Each structure stands twice: as C-alpha cells, then as structure tokens.
Amino acid sequence: MSTVLASSPTAAAVEPLPVQRSRGYWASVWLRFRSDPVAIGAAVVVLVLIALAVFGPWLAPSDPYQSSMLKRLKPIGTEGLPFGSDELGRDMLSRLIVGARLSLFIGITPVLCAFMLGTVIGIVAGYAGGITNTLIMRTIDVFYAFPSVLLAIALSGTLGAGVVNSLISLTIVFIPQIARVAESVTTQVRTRDYVEAARASGASPFTIVRVHVLGNVLGPIFVYATSLIAVSMILASGLSFLGLGVKPPEPEWGLMLNTLRTAIYVQPWVAALPGVMIFITSISFNLLSDGLRAAMDNKG
C-alpha cells in the first residue's frame, strides 16, 4: 500500500521544487556585457593598452630616447626597426610602447578627477534643488557654453605648457559635462518613493544621498565618464600637437604627431603611426562605453 502511495501522481506532485536563486544586478550586467563580442574586444584592447602603459619600459625593444642620424626616417619593416624610425632616428616601436603610459595618463586622469568633482557638484545641485540648483547649474552652464577644444586651448594657453597644466585644463573642461549628467539623474532619483520614505522617516540628507542616491546615480555617470576618455585622449593629443602639452623629448603620441608632421611626404606611414594609436585607443574606449551602457540598461 505504501508503495502505491509513494508512486502515485499526488505524492509526486507535492515534492518540493529546487530553489532557484535570482541573479543579482551586477551578475546580470556582466552576463549581458559578456555576450557582446564588440564590447569584449574593446575591453581586451583597452587592457592591452593599459599593460603597455604599465610595463612599457620593460617591453620596449630599445631605448626610446636614443637617436641616430644614420637611422633617420627609416621605413616600416627595416631590420631592427619593425615600425621604422622618427626624424631623429629613434625606434618608433619603442616610442609608441613607452608613449602609451604618458598618453593614457593624460587622457584618463582628467576624466577621473572630473568624475569625482563633477559628481559631487551635480549630486549637490540635483538633490538640493531650488536656488542652490540654479546658482550651481547656471555657473556650470557658463563653462559648458564653450566648445571643449577652444576651452582646453584657452586654459592651456593661459596656464602654460606642461603635463600638469594640461591635466588641470582638461579637468576643468570635463567637470561641467559630468556635473550636468549627475544633476539630471539625481533630480530624477530624489523624487522616487524610497527617497521620500527615507526623508519621511527622519533620515538626514547626507544619509539619504549616501544610502539611496549614490547607488542609483553612479552607474549612468560612470558610463558617461567612460565615453569622455576618448575625447580626453584626442584633446590631450591636440594640446601636445600644438605645443601646449608634453614637451620634447618625452614620447607622447600627440607630440610625436607634431614632430613627425614634416616627414609626412617622406615616410607617411611612419608619420601616421601615432595617429593610428590615438584612433585605436579612442574607438576602443567608445565601444567599451557603449557596451557598458547597453549592459547596464535593464529595460526590457
């Protein structure tokens, strides 16, 4: 009799189903990001560039500062100089590898600084609202009204040439852009029900911002800041090209374009190599930003 009951459909129907754990938000983001081959490819390129920036001095086949007029402007594929040589006979491959450190540093650092400062400014303006928002955002709009290129050139020209001044100039350029995004998303979040409930429970504004606002606004701001790295790379290279950034003989891709511009008719492929590196880096960060934006968008 017990055997019949055990094998009956009713007994089988009451057996507990295995518990399935729901996937967390960041696990879902990683799953969507991993399924995007373009974003993964861009991430691999970015990681390779970062590795070159970190280990470049040890990976370079020769001294990037050693010049030789006998090896001046050698073409690509020359024995011992696979990427040719520049106008002073320096190994282009070594200078491109070592130049990745300074180029990425000047391109990424201003965005990181602007991300921190602009996020704070935007969150304060968005959460406070009222006259505080008006004063902060109208001041931000004064800087935002100028084109990024002209503002960067004007600030660098005023402060003077050099790496530090370039970093300061680019940081000032990107703060208004990030602050506007931070203010926009914070304004949307502060009217949500959970924020109103926290406010009604007597939580302080600092606690509300730290617990309920930051976690919901940092994602969109970070994705937008990632897209600015490509712009920062181009602007930093442009400042070096104009003589307002890195000074010779430091290997930096924008400066290398400047010094090789007179060789464009002699060795055009060698002269174009720094521009190719800038293009690859910029497009990789753009594609990575697009992949992050698509992965973090959980609508639908």
XYZ file of C-alpha atoms in Angstrom:
300
model
C 0.000 0.000 0.000
C 2.833 2.391 0.875
C 4.498 1.583 -2.436
C 1.341 2.578 -4.315
C 1.120 5.899 -2.446
C 4.741 6.684 -2.999
C 4.407 6.150 -6.733
C 1.087 7.937 -7.113
C 0.900 11.260 -9.038
C -0.364 13.064 -5.924
C 2.695 12.132 -3.901
C 4.958 13.174 -6.727
C 3.156 16.485 -7.072
C 3.848 17.569 -3.517
C 7.589 17.064 -3.766
C 9.335 20.417 -3.187
C 10.856 22.069 -6.233
C 14.512 23.029 -6.182
C 15.086 26.619 -5.110
C 16.498 28.824 -7.860
C 18.440 31.823 -6.706
C 17.742 35.004 -8.617
C 20.654 36.562 -10.409
C 21.892 39.840 -8.927
C 22.029 43.113 -10.835
C 25.785 43.159 -11.399
C 25.792 39.492 -12.355
C 23.158 40.306 -14.971
C 25.239 43.260 -16.173
C 28.290 41.033 -16.550
C 26.243 38.394 -18.386
C 24.923 40.960 -20.879
C 28.349 42.545 -21.283
C 29.999 39.160 -21.844
C 27.521 38.333 -24.596
C 28.567 41.444 -26.566
C 31.602 40.460 -28.689
C 32.331 44.044 -29.742
C 32.463 45.251 -26.140
C 34.641 42.294 -25.125
C 37.023 43.021 -27.996
C 37.217 46.678 -26.989
C 37.860 45.684 -23.374
C 40.703 43.398 -24.485
C 42.293 46.220 -26.494
C 41.981 48.590 -23.529
C 43.588 46.019 -21.219
C 46.456 45.550 -23.699
C 46.993 49.319 -23.851
C 46.978 49.537 -20.062
C 49.508 46.691 -19.926
C 51.705 48.600 -22.379
C 51.406 51.694 -20.212
C 52.396 49.788 -17.069
C 55.111 47.531 -18.476
C 56.154 49.635 -21.473
C 59.712 50.446 -20.349
C 60.409 46.728 -19.937
C 58.669 45.709 -23.167
C 60.333 48.273 -25.432
C 62.980 46.583 -27.614
C 65.361 49.569 -27.446
C 65.908 52.912 -25.775
C 63.119 55.261 -26.958
C 65.353 58.315 -26.356
C 68.461 57.116 -28.229
C 68.813 58.974 -31.506
C 70.958 58.234 -34.546
C 71.081 60.421 -37.643
C 72.230 57.397 -39.637
C 68.876 55.708 -38.937
C 66.765 58.805 -39.573
C 63.278 58.187 -41.067
C 63.734 54.522 -41.853
C 60.632 52.858 -43.383
C 58.444 50.274 -41.721
C 59.986 46.806 -41.893
C 63.601 47.908 -41.621
C 65.789 45.311 -39.940
C 65.932 46.118 -36.238
C 63.273 48.816 -36.709
C 59.991 46.991 -37.423
C 57.971 50.239 -37.221
C 60.688 52.430 -38.723
C 62.304 55.421 -37.059
C 61.403 59.046 -36.461
C 63.056 62.284 -37.579
C 65.905 61.763 -35.090
C 66.454 58.077 -35.818
C 64.693 56.826 -32.675
C 62.908 53.488 -32.728
C 59.214 54.138 -33.414
C 58.056 50.844 -31.879
C 59.780 51.635 -28.594
C 58.459 55.195 -28.564
C 54.911 54.043 -29.279
C 55.055 51.455 -26.493
C 56.589 53.783 -23.912
C 54.370 56.645 -25.087
C 51.277 54.683 -24.122
C 51.966 55.435 -20.438
C 52.008 59.219 -20.803
C 49.230 59.293 -23.400
C 46.846 57.201 -21.316
C 47.785 59.059 -18.142
C 46.959 62.429 -19.680
C 43.797 61.017 -21.246
C 42.363 59.150 -18.241
C 43.451 61.261 -15.253
C 41.418 64.379 -16.151
C 38.298 62.268 -16.606
C 38.792 60.588 -13.217
C 39.289 63.948 -11.486
C 36.315 65.458 -13.305
C 34.249 62.375 -12.440
C 34.823 62.869 -8.717
C 34.384 66.645 -8.679
C 31.564 66.783 -11.217
C 29.650 64.008 -9.465
C 29.779 65.843 -6.142
C 28.704 69.126 -7.731
C 25.900 67.514 -9.725
C 24.529 65.485 -6.802
C 24.519 68.521 -4.512
C 22.741 70.622 -7.133
C 20.271 67.878 -8.052
C 19.347 66.898 -4.518
C 19.190 70.410 -3.082
C 17.115 71.874 -5.907
C 15.702 75.376 -5.722
C 18.045 78.342 -5.672
C 21.057 76.158 -4.889
C 20.483 74.202 -8.072
C 20.010 77.409 -10.050
C 23.215 79.017 -8.801
C 25.354 75.927 -9.346
C 23.981 74.935 -12.728
C 23.991 78.453 -14.189
C 27.655 78.730 -13.226
C 28.297 75.333 -14.833
C 26.499 76.498 -17.979
C 28.993 79.338 -18.398
C 31.803 76.808 -18.892
C 29.572 74.356 -20.768
C 28.735 77.020 -23.356
C 32.299 76.998 -24.730
C 33.361 74.245 -27.157
C 35.637 71.739 -25.444
C 38.522 72.233 -27.855
C 38.531 76.025 -27.601
C 38.178 75.972 -23.819
C 41.033 73.473 -23.444
C 43.302 75.523 -25.715
C 42.402 78.766 -23.937
C 43.042 77.322 -20.477
C 46.291 75.630 -21.505
C 47.485 78.776 -23.219
C 46.733 80.779 -20.074
C 48.327 78.313 -17.655
C 51.259 77.500 -19.904
C 52.616 74.337 -21.487
C 53.267 71.241 -19.409
C 51.696 67.995 -18.278
C 50.263 69.383 -15.024
C 48.667 72.369 -16.735
C 47.192 70.096 -19.396
C 45.649 67.921 -16.700
C 44.161 70.970 -14.968
C 42.796 72.355 -18.236
C 41.154 69.108 -19.303
C 39.711 68.522 -15.848
C 38.048 71.943 -15.947
C 36.696 71.140 -19.421
C 35.041 67.884 -18.317
C 33.650 68.934 -14.925
C 30.647 70.822 -16.396
C 29.715 67.911 -18.666
C 29.769 65.332 -15.881
C 28.065 67.706 -13.446
C 25.130 68.168 -15.835
C 24.650 64.402 -16.142
C 24.955 63.943 -12.366
C 22.429 66.716 -11.715
C 19.981 65.250 -14.209
C 19.974 61.708 -12.813
C 19.950 62.956 -9.213
C 16.909 65.113 -9.919
C 15.102 62.019 -11.196
C 16.140 59.821 -8.261
C 15.300 62.285 -5.467
C 11.605 62.127 -6.331
C 11.421 58.326 -6.076
C 9.239 56.718 -3.421
C 12.089 55.164 -1.454
C 13.807 58.542 -1.159
C 10.576 60.161 0.007
C 10.101 57.353 2.538
C 13.626 57.810 3.864
C 13.069 61.545 4.151
C 9.785 60.983 5.986
C 11.479 58.604 8.416
C 13.759 61.421 9.546
C 16.968 60.386 7.742
C 19.474 63.195 7.220
C 20.209 64.454 3.687
C 23.738 63.037 3.898
C 22.408 59.600 4.814
C 19.811 59.688 2.048
C 22.418 60.662 -0.539
C 24.918 58.079 0.683
C 22.487 55.170 1.005
C 19.747 55.792 -1.561
C 21.068 58.225 -4.167
C 24.701 57.293 -4.827
C 23.998 53.674 -5.734
C 21.446 54.719 -8.342
C 23.300 57.586 -9.987
C 26.919 56.427 -10.074
C 26.257 53.867 -12.821
C 24.994 56.305 -15.501
C 27.610 58.886 -14.523
C 30.415 56.319 -14.747
C 29.280 55.126 -18.165
C 29.165 58.701 -19.433
C 32.597 59.427 -17.966
C 33.984 56.373 -19.760
C 32.828 57.820 -23.080
C 34.733 61.035 -22.275
C 38.069 59.207 -22.137
C 38.150 59.038 -25.930
C 37.503 62.791 -26.126
C 40.156 63.409 -23.492
C 42.703 61.371 -25.454
C 42.058 63.438 -28.573
C 42.133 66.760 -26.724
C 45.322 65.853 -24.847
C 46.988 64.791 -28.095
C 45.806 68.001 -29.719
C 47.312 70.102 -26.940
C 50.627 68.275 -27.304
C 50.443 68.700 -31.077
C 50.034 72.464 -30.596
C 52.947 72.611 -28.149
C 50.715 73.193 -25.109
C 51.095 69.764 -23.566
C 54.040 67.396 -23.207
C 57.452 68.798 -24.031
C 60.162 67.015 -26.056
C 61.837 64.569 -25.894
C 59.130 62.712 -23.957
C 57.357 60.059 -26.070
C 53.683 61.018 -26.286
C 51.507 60.233 -29.270
C 50.247 63.776 -29.868
C 53.740 65.228 -29.563
C 55.059 62.536 -31.900
C 52.490 63.599 -34.491
C 53.732 67.167 -34.144
C 57.407 66.305 -34.574
C 56.715 63.947 -37.491
C 54.472 66.314 -39.449
C 57.430 67.487 -41.556
C 58.126 63.862 -42.548
C 54.636 63.215 -43.928
C 55.896 63.421 -47.517
C 58.993 61.309 -46.872
C 57.640 58.496 -44.680
C 53.842 58.949 -44.491
C 53.199 55.544 -42.923
C 55.712 56.112 -40.142
C 54.337 59.614 -39.511
C 50.794 58.219 -39.277
C 51.573 55.591 -36.617
C 50.943 57.852 -33.567
C 47.620 58.897 -35.105
C 46.704 55.248 -35.590
C 47.397 54.563 -31.911
C 45.242 57.525 -30.877
C 42.440 56.301 -33.146
C 42.592 52.719 -31.839
C 42.567 53.903 -28.228
C 39.707 56.344 -28.756
C 37.486 53.922 -30.649
C 38.174 51.180 -28.074
C 37.056 53.369 -25.180
C 33.994 54.463 -27.158
C 32.982 50.875 -27.904
C 33.649 49.876 -24.289
C 31.426 52.720 -23.100
C 28.644 51.670 -25.489
C 28.910 48.085 -24.252
C 28.699 49.167 -20.621
C 25.708 51.374 -21.360
C 23.878 48.534 -23.099
C 24.734 46.053 -20.328
C 23.567 48.363 -17.546
C 20.313 49.169 -19.301
C 18.000 46.553 -17.800
C 14.850 47.792 -19.519
C 13.077 45.049 -21.297
